[in-house]
Amino acid sequence: MQSMNPISTSRHCIKPIYIHPSLQTCSQVFLRVDSVKPPLPPPYTGPHPIISRKEKSFVLKINDKNITVSLGRIKPAYVLSESSDTLLSTPTPTHKPEDELNFNLQMNLILSNQ
């Protein structure tokens, strides 16, 4: 009995956390919601601005409060700048609705005469 040694257990449940490389340079992040949710809510909130970075956590500004969050709950947010140069304008239609209506009327007349 004294010669028996305990056997180390295997650790099946530990998964490596993927840390996106751009987390070190991004200015805003999305935060994963880790609570029970009703059907079809968004899994992430944000984008939230980053106040400071630590080795295994980030400090985010959420609702005017500084909240410390672990790396496993965040992902980088790629946000377009809101300058007037980058905003997309609405495309101009290539045809007019009146032209389509006239075409449909002409086709109906042709088909009814046959």
Backbone as JSON Lines, residues from 0, in Angstrom:
{"i":0,"aa":"M","n":[0.81,-1.19,0.0],"ca":[0.0,0.0,0.0],"c":[0.86,1.26,0.0]}
{"i":1,"aa":"Q","n":[1.98,1.22,0.69],"ca":[2.83,2.39,0.76],"c":[3.57,2.64,-0.55]}
{"i":2,"aa":"S","n":[3.71,1.62,-1.36],"ca":[4.41,1.8,-2.63],"c":[3.52,2.36,-3.74]}
{"i":3,"aa":"M","n":[2.24,2.54,-3.46],"ca":[1.31,3.07,-4.47],"c":[1.42,4.59,-4.54]}
{"i":4,"aa":"N","n":[1.51,5.11,-5.75],"ca":[1.58,6.56,-5.97],"c":[0.33,7.03,-6.7]}
{"i":5,"aa":"P","n":[-0.12,8.23,-6.42],"ca":[-1.31,8.73,-7.13],"c":[-0.99,8.99,-8.6]}
{"i":6,"aa":"I","n":[-2.01,8.81,-9.43],"ca":[-1.87,9.05,-10.87],"c":[-2.41,10.45,-11.16]}
{"i":7,"aa":"S","n":[-1.67,11.2,-11.93],"ca":[-2.15,12.54,-12.27],"c":[-3.35,12.44,-13.22]}
{"i":8,"aa":"T","n":[-4.29,13.31,-13.01],"ca":[-5.51,13.3,-13.83],"c":[-5.29,14.08,-15.11]}
{"i":9,"aa":"S","n":[-6.06,13.73,-16.13],"ca":[-5.96,14.47,-17.39],"c":[-6.86,15.69,-17.31]}
{"i":10,"aa":"R","n":[-6.52,16.71,-18.06],"ca":[-7.27,17.97,-18.05],"c":[-7.92,18.17,-19.41]}
{"i":11,"aa":"H","n":[-9.08,17.55,-19.6],"ca":[-9.76,17.6,-20.89],"c":[-10.5,18.91,-21.12]}
{"i":12,"aa":"C","n":[-10.93,19.57,-20.08],"ca":[-11.82,20.71,-20.25],"c":[-11.09,22.03,-20.52]}
{"i":13,"aa":"I","n":[-9.81,22.09,-20.41],"ca":[-9.1,23.35,-20.62],"c":[-8.85,23.55,-22.11]}
{"i":14,"aa":"K","n":[-9.4,24.65,-22.63],"ca":[-9.22,24.99,-24.04],"c":[-8.32,26.21,-24.14]}
{"i":15,"aa":"P","n":[-7.44,26.23,-25.1],"ca":[-6.62,27.44,-25.26],"c":[-7.48,28.6,-25.75]}
{"i":16,"aa":"I","n":[-7.17,29.78,-25.27],"ca":[-7.91,30.98,-25.67],"c":[-7.2,31.61,-26.85]}
{"i":17,"aa":"Y","n":[-7.96,31.89,-27.91],"ca":[-7.38,32.56,-29.07],"c":[-7.35,34.06,-28.8]}
{"i":18,"aa":"I","n":[-6.19,34.65,-28.92],"ca":[-6.04,36.09,-28.74],"c":[-5.69,36.68,-30.09]}
{"i":19,"aa":"H","n":[-6.58,37.51,-30.59],"ca":[-6.39,38.11,-31.91],"c":[-5.17,39.03,-31.89]}
{"i":20,"aa":"P","n":[-4.3,38.94,-32.92],"ca":[-3.09,39.78,-32.93],"c":[-3.37,41.27,-32.94]}
{"i":21,"aa":"S","n":[-4.48,41.7,-33.51],"ca":[-4.74,43.14,-33.6],"c":[-5.3,43.72,-32.3]}
{"i":22,"aa":"L","n":[-5.48,42.9,-31.27],"ca":[-5.94,43.44,-29.99],"c":[-4.92,44.39,-29.38]}
{"i":23,"aa":"Q","n":[-3.65,44.25,-29.72],"ca":[-2.62,45.12,-29.16],"c":[-2.62,46.51,-29.79]}
{"i":24,"aa":"T","n":[-3.26,46.66,-30.96],"ca":[-3.22,47.96,-31.64],"c":[-4.59,48.59,-31.83]}
{"i":25,"aa":"C","n":[-5.68,47.86,-31.64],"ca":[-7.0,48.42,-31.92],"c":[-7.4,49.43,-30.83]}
{"i":26,"aa":"S","n":[-8.32,50.31,-31.18],"ca":[-8.75,51.34,-30.24],"c":[-10.08,51.0,-29.58]}
{"i":27,"aa":"Q","n":[-10.85,50.08,-30.19],"ca":[-12.14,49.69,-29.64],"c":[-12.31,48.18,-29.76]}
{"i":28,"aa":"V","n":[-13.13,47.6,-28.86],"ca":[-13.37,46.16,-28.87],"c":[-14.85,45.87,-28.65]}
{"i":29,"aa":"F","n":[-15.25,44.65,-29.04],"ca":[-16.57,44.13,-28.71],"c":[-16.42,43.24,-27.48]}
{"i":30,"aa":"L","n":[-17.42,43.26,-26.6],"ca":[-17.39,42.5,-25.36],"c":[-18.46,41.41,-25.4]}
{"i":31,"aa":"R","n":[-18.04,40.14,-25.2],"ca":[-18.98,39.01,-25.21],"c":[-19.83,39.04,-23.94]}
{"i":32,"aa":"V","n":[-21.13,38.81,-24.1],"ca":[-22.05,38.75,-22.97],"c":[-22.03,37.33,-22.42]}
{"i":33,"aa":"D","n":[-21.63,37.16,-21.16],"ca":[-21.53,35.84,-20.54],"c":[-22.67,35.6,-19.56]}
{"i":34,"aa":"S","n":[-23.89,35.76,-20.02],"ca":[-25.03,35.49,-19.15],"c":[-26.09,34.74,-19.95]}
{"i":35,"aa":"V","n":[-27.08,34.23,-19.25],"ca":[-28.18,33.55,-19.92],"c":[-28.98,34.6,-20.66]}
{"i":36,"aa":"K","n":[-29.25,34.32,-21.94],"ca":[-29.91,35.31,-22.78],"c":[-31.2,34.73,-23.36]}
{"i":37,"aa":"P","n":[-32.18,35.58,-23.65],"ca":[-33.36,35.11,-24.38],"c":[-32.96,34.79,-25.82]}
{"i":38,"aa":"P","n":[-33.84,34.17,-26.58],"ca":[-33.49,33.81,-27.97],"c":[-33.13,35.02,-28.83]}
{"i":39,"aa":"L","n":[-32.13,34.85,-29.64],"ca":[-31.68,35.79,-30.67],"c":[-31.16,37.15,-30.21]}
{"i":40,"aa":"P","n":[-30.56,37.28,-29.04],"ca":[-29.91,38.56,-28.73],"c":[-28.51,38.56,-29.32]}
{"i":41,"aa":"P","n":[-27.91,39.73,-29.51],"ca":[-26.53,39.75,-30.02],"c":[-25.58,39.2,-28.97]}
{"i":42,"aa":"P","n":[-24.6,38.39,-29.37],"ca":[-23.68,37.81,-28.4],"c":[-22.63,38.8,-27.88]}
{"i":43,"aa":"Y","n":[-22.45,39.93,-28.57],"ca":[-21.45,40.91,-28.17],"c":[-22.1,42.28,-28.01]}
{"i":44,"aa":"T","n":[-21.54,43.1,-27.11],"ca":[-21.95,44.5,-26.98],"c":[-20.79,45.37,-27.44]}
{"i":45,"aa":"G","n":[-21.11,46.58,-27.79],"ca":[-20.02,47.47,-28.18],"c":[-20.23,48.08,-29.53]}
{"i":46,"aa":"P","n":[-19.23,48.7,-30.04],"ca":[-17.83,48.73,-29.63],"c":[-17.6,49.64,-28.42]}
{"i":47,"aa":"H","n":[-16.66,49.22,-27.59],"ca":[-16.29,49.96,-26.38],"c":[-14.85,50.44,-26.52]}
{"i":48,"aa":"P","n":[-14.57,51.7,-26.13],"ca":[-13.18,52.2,-26.21],"c":[-12.3,51.56,-25.14]}
{"i":49,"aa":"I","n":[-11.04,51.36,-25.49],"ca":[-10.05,50.78,-24.58],"c":[-9.38,51.9,-23.8]}
{"i":50,"aa":"I","n":[-9.37,51.78,-22.48],"ca":[-8.71,52.76,-21.62],"c":[-7.26,52.36,-21.4]}
{"i":51,"aa":"S","n":[-7.02,51.09,-21.04],"ca":[-5.65,50.61,-20.84],"c":[-5.59,49.11,-21.1]}
{"i":52,"aa":"R","n":[-4.36,48.64,-21.37],"ca":[-4.11,47.22,-21.63],"c":[-3.19,46.68,-20.54]}
{"i":53,"aa":"K","n":[-3.49,45.47,-20.09],"ca":[-2.62,44.76,-19.16],"c":[-2.27,43.42,-19.79]}
{"i":54,"aa":"E","n":[-1.52,42.59,-19.11],"ca":[-1.07,41.33,-19.7],"c":[-2.23,40.4,-20.03]}
{"i":55,"aa":"K","n":[-3.17,40.24,-19.1],"ca":[-4.27,39.31,-19.32],"c":[-5.64,39.97,-19.24]}
{"i":56,"aa":"S","n":[-5.69,41.28,-19.22],"ca":[-6.98,41.97,-19.13],"c":[-6.89,43.35,-19.78]}
{"i":57,"aa":"F","n":[-8.05,43.88,-20.11],"ca":[-8.17,45.22,-20.66],"c":[-9.12,46.01,-19.78]}
{"i":58,"aa":"V","n":[-8.92,47.31,-19.72],"ca":[-9.85,48.2,-19.03],"c":[-10.63,48.93,-20.12]}
{"i":59,"aa":"L","n":[-11.97,48.76,-20.09],"ca":[-12.85,49.34,-21.1],"c":[-13.74,50.39,-20.47]}
{"i":60,"aa":"K","n":[-14.17,51.36,-21.27],"ca":[-15.13,52.36,-20.8],"c":[-16.51,51.91,-21.25]}
{"i":61,"aa":"I","n":[-17.34,51.46,-20.29],"ca":[-18.68,50.98,-20.57],"c":[-19.66,51.77,-19.71]}
{"i":62,"aa":"N","n":[-20.58,52.48,-20.34],"ca":[-21.58,53.3,-19.64],"c":[-20.92,54.27,-18.65]}
{"i":63,"aa":"D","n":[-19.88,54.96,-19.1],"ca":[-19.14,55.95,-18.31],"c":[-18.47,55.36,-17.07]}
{"i":64,"aa":"K","n":[-18.19,54.04,-17.09],"ca":[-17.46,53.4,-16.0],"c":[-16.3,52.63,-16.59]}
{"i":65,"aa":"N","n":[-15.2,52.55,-15.85],"ca":[-14.05,51.76,-16.28],"c":[-14.21,50.34,-15.75]}
{"i":66,"aa":"I","n":[-14.31,49.37,-16.66],"ca":[-14.54,47.97,-16.31],"c":[-13.34,47.15,-16.77]}
{"i":67,"aa":"T","n":[-12.81,46.3,-15.89],"ca":[-11.71,45.4,-16.24],"c":[-12.29,44.1,-16.78]}
{"i":68,"aa":"V","n":[-11.79,43.68,-17.96],"ca":[-12.34,42.52,-18.66],"c":[-11.18,41.63,-19.09]}
{"i":69,"aa":"S","n":[-11.37,40.3,-18.99],"ca":[-10.31,39.37,-19.4],"c":[-10.24,39.28,-20.92]}
{"i":70,"aa":"L","n":[-9.09,38.82,-21.42],"ca":[-8.85,38.74,-22.86],"c":[-9.79,37.77,-23.57]}
{"i":71,"aa":"G","n":[-10.29,36.76,-22.87],"ca":[-11.14,35.76,-23.5],"c":[-12.51,36.28,-23.88]}
{"i":72,"aa":"R","n":[-12.93,37.42,-23.37],"ca":[-14.27,37.95,-23.64],"c":[-14.31,39.05,-24.68]}
{"i":73,"aa":"I","n":[-13.18,39.42,-25.26],"ca":[-13.18,40.54,-26.19],"c":[-12.66,40.13,-27.55]}
{"i":74,"aa":"K","n":[-13.09,40.91,-28.55],"ca":[-12.53,40.77,-29.9],"c":[-12.44,42.16,-30.5]}
{"i":75,"aa":"P","n":[-11.49,42.38,-31.4],"ca":[-11.27,43.73,-31.93],"c":[-12.45,44.22,-32.76]}
{"i":76,"aa":"A","n":[-12.69,45.52,-32.69],"ca":[-13.74,46.16,-33.48],"c":[-13.07,47.02,-34.54]}
{"i":77,"aa":"Y","n":[-13.44,46.8,-35.77],"ca":[-12.91,47.58,-36.88],"c":[-13.98,48.6,-37.26]}
{"i":78,"aa":"V","n":[-13.75,49.86,-36.89],"ca":[-14.74,50.91,-37.07],"c":[-14.25,51.88,-38.13]}
{"i":79,"aa":"L","n":[-15.12,52.23,-39.08],"ca":[-14.77,53.22,-40.08],"c":[-14.76,54.6,-39.46]}
{"i":80,"aa":"S","n":[-13.86,55.44,-39.93],"ca":[-13.86,56.82,-39.46],"c":[-15.07,57.53,-40.06]}
{"i":81,"aa":"E","n":[-15.58,58.52,-39.35],"ca":[-16.81,59.16,-39.78],"c":[-16.55,60.47,-40.52]}
{"i":82,"aa":"S","n":[-15.46,60.56,-41.25],"ca":[-15.21,61.76,-42.03],"c":[-16.08,61.73,-43.28]}
{"i":83,"aa":"S","n":[-16.31,62.89,-43.86],"ca":[-17.2,62.97,-45.02],"c":[-16.59,62.3,-46.24]}
{"i":84,"aa":"D","n":[-15.27,62.12,-46.28],"ca":[-14.64,61.48,-47.43],"c":[-14.92,59.98,-47.49]}
{"i":85,"aa":"T","n":[-15.08,59.35,-46.33],"ca":[-15.25,57.9,-46.33],"c":[-16.7,57.47,-46.34]}
{"i":86,"aa":"L","n":[-17.64,58.39,-46.12],"ca":[-19.05,58.01,-46.14],"c":[-19.48,57.67,-47.55]}
{"i":87,"aa":"L","n":[-20.22,56.61,-47.67],"ca":[-20.69,56.18,-48.98],"c":[-21.94,56.97,-49.36]}
{"i":88,"aa":"S","n":[-21.99,57.41,-50.58],"ca":[-23.18,58.11,-51.05],"c":[-24.16,57.08,-51.59]}
{"i":89,"aa":"T","n":[-25.41,57.47,-51.64],"ca":[-26.42,56.56,-52.18],"c":[-26.25,56.47,-53.68]}
{"i":90,"aa":"P","n":[-26.31,55.28,-54.24],"ca":[-26.11,55.13,-55.68],"c":[-27.29,55.7,-56.46]}
{"i":91,"aa":"T","n":[-26.98,56.28,-57.6],"ca":[-28.05,56.78,-58.46],"c":[-28.57,55.63,-59.3]}
{"i":92,"aa":"P","n":[-29.89,55.53,-59.45],"ca":[-30.43,54.42,-60.23],"c":[-30.05,54.55,-61.7]}
{"i":93,"aa":"T","n":[-29.8,53.42,-62.35],"ca":[-29.4,53.43,-63.75],"c":[-30.59,53.56,-64.68]}
{"i":94,"aa":"H","n":[-31.78,53.25,-64.22],"ca":[-32.98,53.4,-65.03],"c":[-34.07,54.05,-64.19]}
{"i":95,"aa":"K","n":[-35.01,54.67,-64.86],"ca":[-36.09,55.35,-64.17],"c":[-37.27,54.39,-64.02]}
{"i":96,"aa":"P","n":[-38.03,54.49,-62.95],"ca":[-39.2,53.63,-62.79],"c":[-40.23,53.82,-63.91]}
{"i":97,"aa":"E","n":[-40.29,55.06,-64.45],"ca":[-41.24,55.31,-65.54],"c":[-40.88,54.49,-66.77]}
{"i":98,"aa":"D","n":[-39.57,54.34,-67.03],"ca":[-39.13,53.55,-68.18],"c":[-39.56,52.1,-68.01]}
{"i":99,"aa":"E","n":[-39.44,51.58,-66.8],"ca":[-39.84,50.2,-66.56],"c":[-41.35,50.04,-66.71]}
{"i":100,"aa":"L","n":[-42.11,51.02,-66.25],"ca":[-43.56,50.98,-66.38],"c":[-43.96,51.01,-67.85]}
{"i":101,"aa":"N","n":[-43.33,51.9,-68.63],"ca":[-43.62,51.97,-70.07],"c":[-43.27,50.67,-70.77]}
{"i":102,"aa":"F","n":[-42.17,50.07,-70.4],"ca":[-41.77,48.8,-71.0],"c":[-42.79,47.71,-70.69]}
{"i":103,"aa":"N","n":[-43.24,47.66,-69.44],"ca":[-44.24,46.66,-69.06],"c":[-45.55,46.87,-69.8]}
{"i":104,"aa":"L","n":[-45.97,48.12,-69.98],"ca":[-47.2,48.4,-70.73],"c":[-47.05,47.98,-72.18]}
{"i":105,"aa":"Q","n":[-45.91,48.25,-72.78],"ca":[-45.68,47.86,-74.17],"c":[-45.69,46.34,-74.31]}
{"i":106,"aa":"M","n":[-45.09,45.64,-73.38],"ca":[-45.07,44.18,-73.43],"c":[-46.47,43.61,-73.27]}
{"i":107,"aa":"N","n":[-47.27,44.2,-72.4],"ca":[-48.65,43.74,-72.22],"c":[-49.46,43.95,-73.49]}
{"i":108,"aa":"L","n":[-49.25,45.08,-74.16],"ca":[-49.97,45.35,-75.42],"c":[-49.55,44.35,-76.5]}
{"i":109,"aa":"I","n":[-48.29,44.06,-76.59],"ca":[-47.8,43.12,-77.59],"c":[-48.37,41.73,-77.33]}
{"i":110,"aa":"L","n":[-48.36,41.32,-76.07],"ca":[-48.85,39.98,-75.72],"c":[-50.36,39.87,-75.9]}
{"i":111,"aa":"S","n":[-51.09,40.94,-75.64],"ca":[-52.55,40.89,-75.79],"c":[-52.97,40.89,-77.26]}
{"i":112,"aa":"N","n":[-52.15,41.42,-78.16],"ca":[-52.46,41.44,-79.59],"c":[-52.18,40.1,-80.25]}
{"i":113,"aa":"Q","n":[-51.48,39.24,-79.64],"ca":[-51.14,37.95,-80.26],"c":[-52.26,36.97,-80.15]}
